[in-house]
C-alpha cells in the first residue's frame, strides 16, 4: 500500500467518530443505497419510515436512508465503511436519541424523554427499537413486549410469574399499556415523585382505564385510594397473594393503617381503629372485605359495606 | 439456505417469547418476504388447534390463576398487506392479528390500516374472562365471588398523520358483565346487610376528538373527551360522565426543549340506591349528584448547554376535589323521621418540582442526579354534616437523587443510583416517610452472550410515638442469555424478592384491647426461569421451566410464634410459604414451507405449605397446525 493511501486510511480512522456523527458531503438519494444494501431496501416499504419516501415531498435530510444516516456522498465514494456515514452502531445512546428526536420530538408522548429514567440511565432509542430488523411493524421494537422489557427488568419478569398477576405473559396486555417508556409527567397520586413512567388516564392513575368502576366519584371515598393510589394495597405486576394484595391475609394489611395512631389519616388524628365489636379472635372479623365489600368507595354506606 | 433462514426466524421468535404460555406457537410459516399481488405484498399465517386440560385439586383456584380450558381454538392469526410503492388506492398498510379466539380466557384482535398522508386507523379489541372463587389465601369466606368477562375496545383514527395539521378521533368501550356477589341491607336491621348475588353490568364509553397543529417550530395538541359511565348492576343505578380537556404545547430546539400540558376533567355521577330493612321498618336511600373536578398542569424545560450536559426541570400541579350535594336518608317508616347526611369533602392539592441533570465526564463515565420537592395539601371534613368543619394538613417531601454509569472496559457497564426522601407528614403509617432507595446494575454483553445482575434495596421507616412501621425490601436478580449458534439458544434468570415489614397495630379481641402490638410479615420469594431451544433438521424444540417459591421464615407450623400478637390468626399471617411451578415443552415440525405441525405441554402446580385446600395440579397442552395460504 502506498504511503499516501496509508495516511488517508489513518486519517479516516482518526476522524471516524466525528464523521459518524456529522457526515459531510451531498445527499445522493436512497436509490443509490439500494445498489449495496438490497436486503434493507427491498424490505423497506414495510417500514414506517418508508412514508417519508413515498410522500416525495420531504427534503433530502428528512427522508429515506440519509434522513437518519446523513448525506451519503462520502460513503459512496469510499465504497462503504462506517466511518463515512452516520452509523448507529458507533453512536452513543445519547447521540442516537438526539438523531431520532430530530423528527420524533414533537410528540406529546415523548415530551418528557430527557428526564425519563431510561434516558438518565443511558438507555437510548436503539436499545429498544430496531429500524431494520424490527419484530413488530408498529413501533419497530427490537423484540416483542414483554420480552423486550424483561431483558433488563428481570425482577419484573419474576413478578409476572406469580400465581396472581396481570395477564402480560398470556398476551392479553403489554407493559406499554400502563407504562410510557419515554417518560411521563409526575404522577397525580402519592407525592408526585414515584412511581416513574406510569401512564395516566388523562389525569388519574392508569389502572382506572380498565378498572373504570373504581374511578368514582363516590359519596363515601376511601381516602387512600385517591391519595396514595392503588399501590397502597396492591402489587400491580404480580403477587403470591389473592387480588394482588400486598399481604396474604387481608386483615393484617388493613390493621397496619387502621391502628388509630399518630397524625395520620383524613383528619390527622390517626386512621380510625376498629371498634370493640370487631373481635379479631373470631374468623368472621378477619376477612375485612367480607363486610366492607365496597372498599374502593361506596354511594350507600360510609363504612363501605354496601 | 432456506433452513438457515427458517432457523433464524424460529430462534428469534422463540427468544422473544420465552417464559410465556406454551401456545400459541411463536414460529412463522410462509416465505419470509411474503407473496406479491399487484402492487401489494401479503404475509399471512393461521394457527388452529385443540387445547386440552386436566386438573386435579382445587379447580376454582386453577381457574383463578391460569384458566385455559379444553376446545378448538384459532390460537393465532396474522395478515399483513403492504403496498410496495406507498401509493395504494385505499390503503398502504393493513395488519390484522388475533390471539386465542374461540374460547381462550384471553382473547384479542387488532387491526391497523393506513394510507400514507391521509389516515391511520387502529383497533384493539380484548376480552378477559375473570374468575374469582372468593379467594383469600388463608381460605376465605367466599367473598368477592365473581365470574365475569371484561371487554375492552380502543378505536383511534388520525387524519392527515404526516401533515402539519392533524385530527384525531377515538372511541373506547369497556364493559364488565357477569355474575358476582354483592350486599344489600338486611331485612331485619338498617345497620346490617346480607350478601346477595347480582348481575354485574358496568359500561364505560369514551369519545375523543382532537387535533394537532405545528406552527413557528411549536406543536399545539388538544384533545376533548367524554367518558360516560353506567352501572346498572342489581341494587343500584349509577350513571355519570367525565368530560375532559387536554391541551399541550411542545417546543423543541437545538439547546432547549419546552413543553407544557394542561388537563381538566369535570367528573360527575348521579346515583340512586334504595334499600329496605322491611322487618325493621327502615328504608335507606342515597341519591345525589357527585362531582369530582380534577385539574393538572405540567411544564418541562430541558436545557442542553453542551453536548455533554442535560438539565431538565419539571413542574407539576394537581388539584382534585370530591364534593357533591348527595343525600343519605334513613327513613323510619313508623315515625317518618329522616336523617340527612352530606358529603364528606376530600380535596387534594399537590405541587411538585424536580430538577435532573446528566453530565458525561468521560466517554466511559457519566453522572446524574437530581432534587425533588413536593408539597401536598389534603383538606377533608370528618362528619357527614353540611356545616362540618374543614380539616387540612400538608405533607412536604424533599428527595435527592444521585447516580453514575460507567463502562470501565468494553462490553461491561456498571450503573448505580440512590434516592433519599424525607416526608414531613405521611398520610398513612405505610406511606413513604424516611425512605432510602439504592439500585445497582451490572451488564456484560459480548456477541450473543448477555449477562446482567441487578440489585435494589428499598427501606422505608415511618415511626411515630405509639407505633412503628418499617418496610425493608431487597431484590436481587440475575439473568443470562446465550445463542452461540443459530440452532441453539439458552435463557435463564433468577430473582430473590425479600420483603420484611413491621407494623404497629391496635385491635380488640373478646372485648379486650390489644394495644401497641406488632404485625410482622416476611416474604422470601425465589423466582427462577430457564429455557432452551434447539433445532434438528425440520424439528424445532423448546423446553422451559418457571418456579416461584416463597420460602417463608423457616417455621414448621403456621401458628409457630415468631413475633407479634399471641393470637393464632396473627401468627399464621406472618408468612405464607408456597410453591408455584410451571414446566413446559413444545415441538414444532416443518412439514412444508407453508405448513407446520406443533404440539406442546405445560404443567401448573400450586402448593401451599400450611394448607392444602387451594392446591392443584394442572396438565395443559395443545396440538395445532400453523399454515399460510
Short mmCIF file of N, CA and C in Angstrom, two decimals, chain A residues 197-252:
data_model
loop_
_atom_site.label_atom_id
_atom_site.label_comp_id
_atom_site.label_asym_id
_atom_site.label_seq_id
_atom_site.Cartn_x
_atom_site.Cartn_y
_atom_site.Cartn_z
N UNK A 197 -42.66 6.69 35.21
CA UNK A 197 -43.01 6.10 33.91
C UNK A 197 -44.37 5.41 33.88
N UNK A 198 -45.23 5.69 34.84
CA UNK A 198 -46.57 5.12 34.78
C UNK A 198 -47.48 6.12 34.07
N UNK A 199 -48.18 5.62 33.08
CA UNK A 199 -49.07 6.49 32.31
C UNK A 199 -50.22 7.00 33.17
N UNK A 200 -50.89 8.00 32.68
CA UNK A 200 -52.09 8.47 33.35
C UNK A 200 -53.26 8.35 32.38
N UNK A 201 -54.41 8.00 32.95
CA UNK A 201 -55.63 8.02 32.17
C UNK A 201 -56.18 9.44 32.26
N UNK A 202 -55.79 10.28 31.34
CA UNK A 202 -56.00 11.73 31.33
C UNK A 202 -55.26 12.35 32.51
N UNK A 203 -55.82 12.26 33.72
CA UNK A 203 -55.12 12.84 34.86
C UNK A 203 -55.30 12.01 36.12
N UNK A 204 -55.62 10.76 35.95
CA UNK A 204 -55.71 9.86 37.11
C UNK A 204 -54.92 8.60 36.81
N UNK A 205 -54.84 7.73 37.79
CA UNK A 205 -53.97 6.56 37.66
C UNK A 205 -54.38 5.69 36.47
N UNK A 206 -53.37 5.12 35.81
CA UNK A 206 -53.63 4.34 34.59
C UNK A 206 -54.53 3.14 34.86
N UNK A 207 -54.52 2.64 36.09
CA UNK A 207 -55.33 1.47 36.43
C UNK A 207 -56.80 1.70 36.10
N UNK A 208 -57.22 2.97 36.22
CA UNK A 208 -58.64 3.28 36.08
C UNK A 208 -59.13 3.17 34.64
N UNK A 209 -58.22 3.05 33.71
CA UNK A 209 -58.66 2.90 32.33
C UNK A 209 -59.41 1.57 32.15
N UNK A 210 -58.87 0.52 32.75
CA UNK A 210 -59.55 -0.78 32.68
C UNK A 210 -60.47 -1.00 33.88
N UNK A 211 -60.00 -0.59 35.06
CA UNK A 211 -60.80 -0.77 36.28
C UNK A 211 -61.64 0.48 36.50
N UNK A 212 -62.46 0.78 35.50
CA UNK A 212 -63.17 2.06 35.48
C UNK A 212 -64.22 2.15 36.56
N UNK A 213 -64.66 1.01 37.10
CA UNK A 213 -65.68 1.06 38.15
C UNK A 213 -65.12 1.59 39.46
N UNK A 214 -63.79 1.65 39.57
CA UNK A 214 -63.17 2.16 40.81
C UNK A 214 -62.96 3.68 40.77
N UNK A 215 -63.32 4.31 39.65
CA UNK A 215 -62.98 5.72 39.47
C UNK A 215 -63.79 6.65 40.39
N UNK A 216 -65.06 6.33 40.57
CA UNK A 216 -65.89 7.25 41.32
C UNK A 216 -66.26 8.47 40.49
N UNK A 217 -66.61 9.59 41.05
CA UNK A 217 -66.60 9.88 42.49
C UNK A 217 -67.67 9.12 43.25
N UNK A 218 -67.33 8.80 44.49
CA UNK A 218 -68.25 8.12 45.37
C UNK A 218 -68.69 9.07 46.48
N UNK A 219 -69.90 8.84 46.96
CA UNK A 219 -70.36 9.65 48.08
C UNK A 219 -69.45 9.45 49.29
N UNK A 220 -68.97 8.24 49.43
CA UNK A 220 -68.07 7.93 50.54
C UNK A 220 -66.79 7.35 49.94
N UNK A 221 -65.77 8.15 49.91
CA UNK A 221 -64.50 7.73 49.32
C UNK A 221 -63.62 7.06 50.38
N UNK A 222 -62.87 6.06 49.97
CA UNK A 222 -61.82 5.52 50.84
C UNK A 222 -60.57 6.36 50.53
N UNK A 223 -60.21 7.28 51.39
CA UNK A 223 -59.21 8.29 51.02
C UNK A 223 -57.89 7.76 50.47
N UNK A 224 -57.32 6.66 51.01
CA UNK A 224 -56.02 6.22 50.45
C UNK A 224 -56.08 5.91 48.96
N UNK A 225 -57.25 5.50 48.47
CA UNK A 225 -57.37 5.19 47.05
C UNK A 225 -57.04 6.43 46.23
N UNK A 226 -57.53 7.58 46.69
CA UNK A 226 -57.29 8.83 45.95
C UNK A 226 -55.92 9.43 46.28
N UNK A 227 -55.55 9.31 47.55
CA UNK A 227 -54.33 10.00 47.99
C UNK A 227 -53.08 9.21 47.62
N UNK A 228 -53.05 7.93 47.95
CA UNK A 228 -51.85 7.12 47.75
C UNK A 228 -51.91 6.25 46.51
N UNK A 229 -53.08 6.08 45.94
CA UNK A 229 -53.20 5.28 44.74
C UNK A 229 -53.34 3.80 45.04
N UNK A 230 -53.51 3.05 43.99
CA UNK A 230 -53.81 1.62 44.11
C UNK A 230 -52.68 0.86 44.81
N UNK A 231 -51.45 1.33 44.64
CA UNK A 231 -50.31 0.62 45.21
C UNK A 231 -50.29 0.63 46.73
N UNK A 232 -51.17 1.41 47.34
CA UNK A 232 -51.23 1.39 48.80
C UNK A 232 -51.59 -0.01 49.30
N UNK A 233 -52.36 -0.74 48.51
CA UNK A 233 -52.80 -2.07 48.93
C UNK A 233 -52.44 -3.17 47.94
N UNK A 234 -52.13 -2.81 46.69
CA UNK A 234 -51.92 -3.82 45.65
C UNK A 234 -50.49 -3.79 45.11
N UNK A 235 -50.01 -4.97 44.70
CA UNK A 235 -48.76 -5.08 43.95
C UNK A 235 -49.16 -5.25 42.48
N UNK A 236 -49.00 -4.22 41.67
CA UNK A 236 -49.66 -4.24 40.36
C UNK A 236 -49.15 -5.29 39.39
N UNK A 237 -47.88 -5.68 39.45
CA UNK A 237 -47.38 -6.64 38.46
C UNK A 237 -47.84 -8.06 38.77
N UNK A 238 -47.57 -8.48 39.98
CA UNK A 238 -47.93 -9.83 40.34
C UNK A 238 -47.65 -10.07 41.80
N UNK A 239 -48.28 -11.11 42.34
CA UNK A 239 -48.14 -11.36 43.76
C UNK A 239 -48.51 -12.81 44.04
N UNK A 240 -48.02 -13.32 45.15
CA UNK A 240 -48.48 -14.64 45.58
C UNK A 240 -49.79 -14.52 46.35
N UNK A 241 -50.25 -13.31 46.55
CA UNK A 241 -51.46 -13.08 47.33
C UNK A 241 -52.65 -12.80 46.42
N UNK A 242 -53.82 -13.29 46.84
CA UNK A 242 -55.01 -13.10 46.02
C UNK A 242 -55.29 -11.61 45.84
N UNK A 243 -55.88 -11.30 44.68
CA UNK A 243 -56.23 -9.92 44.34
C UNK A 243 -55.02 -8.99 44.33
N UNK A 244 -53.85 -9.56 44.14
CA UNK A 244 -52.61 -8.77 44.05
C UNK A 244 -52.39 -7.93 45.29
N UNK A 245 -52.88 -8.42 46.42
CA UNK A 245 -52.71 -7.64 47.64
C UNK A 245 -51.26 -7.72 48.12
N UNK A 246 -50.90 -6.77 48.96
CA UNK A 246 -49.53 -6.75 49.46
C UNK A 246 -49.31 -7.70 50.62
N UNK A 247 -50.39 -8.23 51.16
CA UNK A 247 -50.29 -9.19 52.25
C UNK A 247 -51.16 -10.40 51.94
N UNK A 248 -50.78 -11.57 52.41
CA UNK A 248 -51.57 -12.76 52.10
C UNK A 248 -52.92 -12.79 52.82
N UNK A 249 -53.00 -12.13 53.93
CA UNK A 249 -54.25 -12.11 54.69
C UNK A 249 -54.68 -10.66 54.83
N UNK A 250 -55.93 -10.41 54.49
CA UNK A 250 -56.33 -9.02 54.29
C UNK A 250 -56.33 -8.21 55.59
N UNK A 251 -56.64 -8.85 56.73
CA UNK A 251 -56.80 -8.04 57.94
C UNK A 251 -55.48 -7.43 58.39
N UNK A 252 -54.38 -8.13 58.13
CA UNK A 252 -53.10 -7.53 58.54
C UNK A 252 -52.82 -6.27 57.73
#
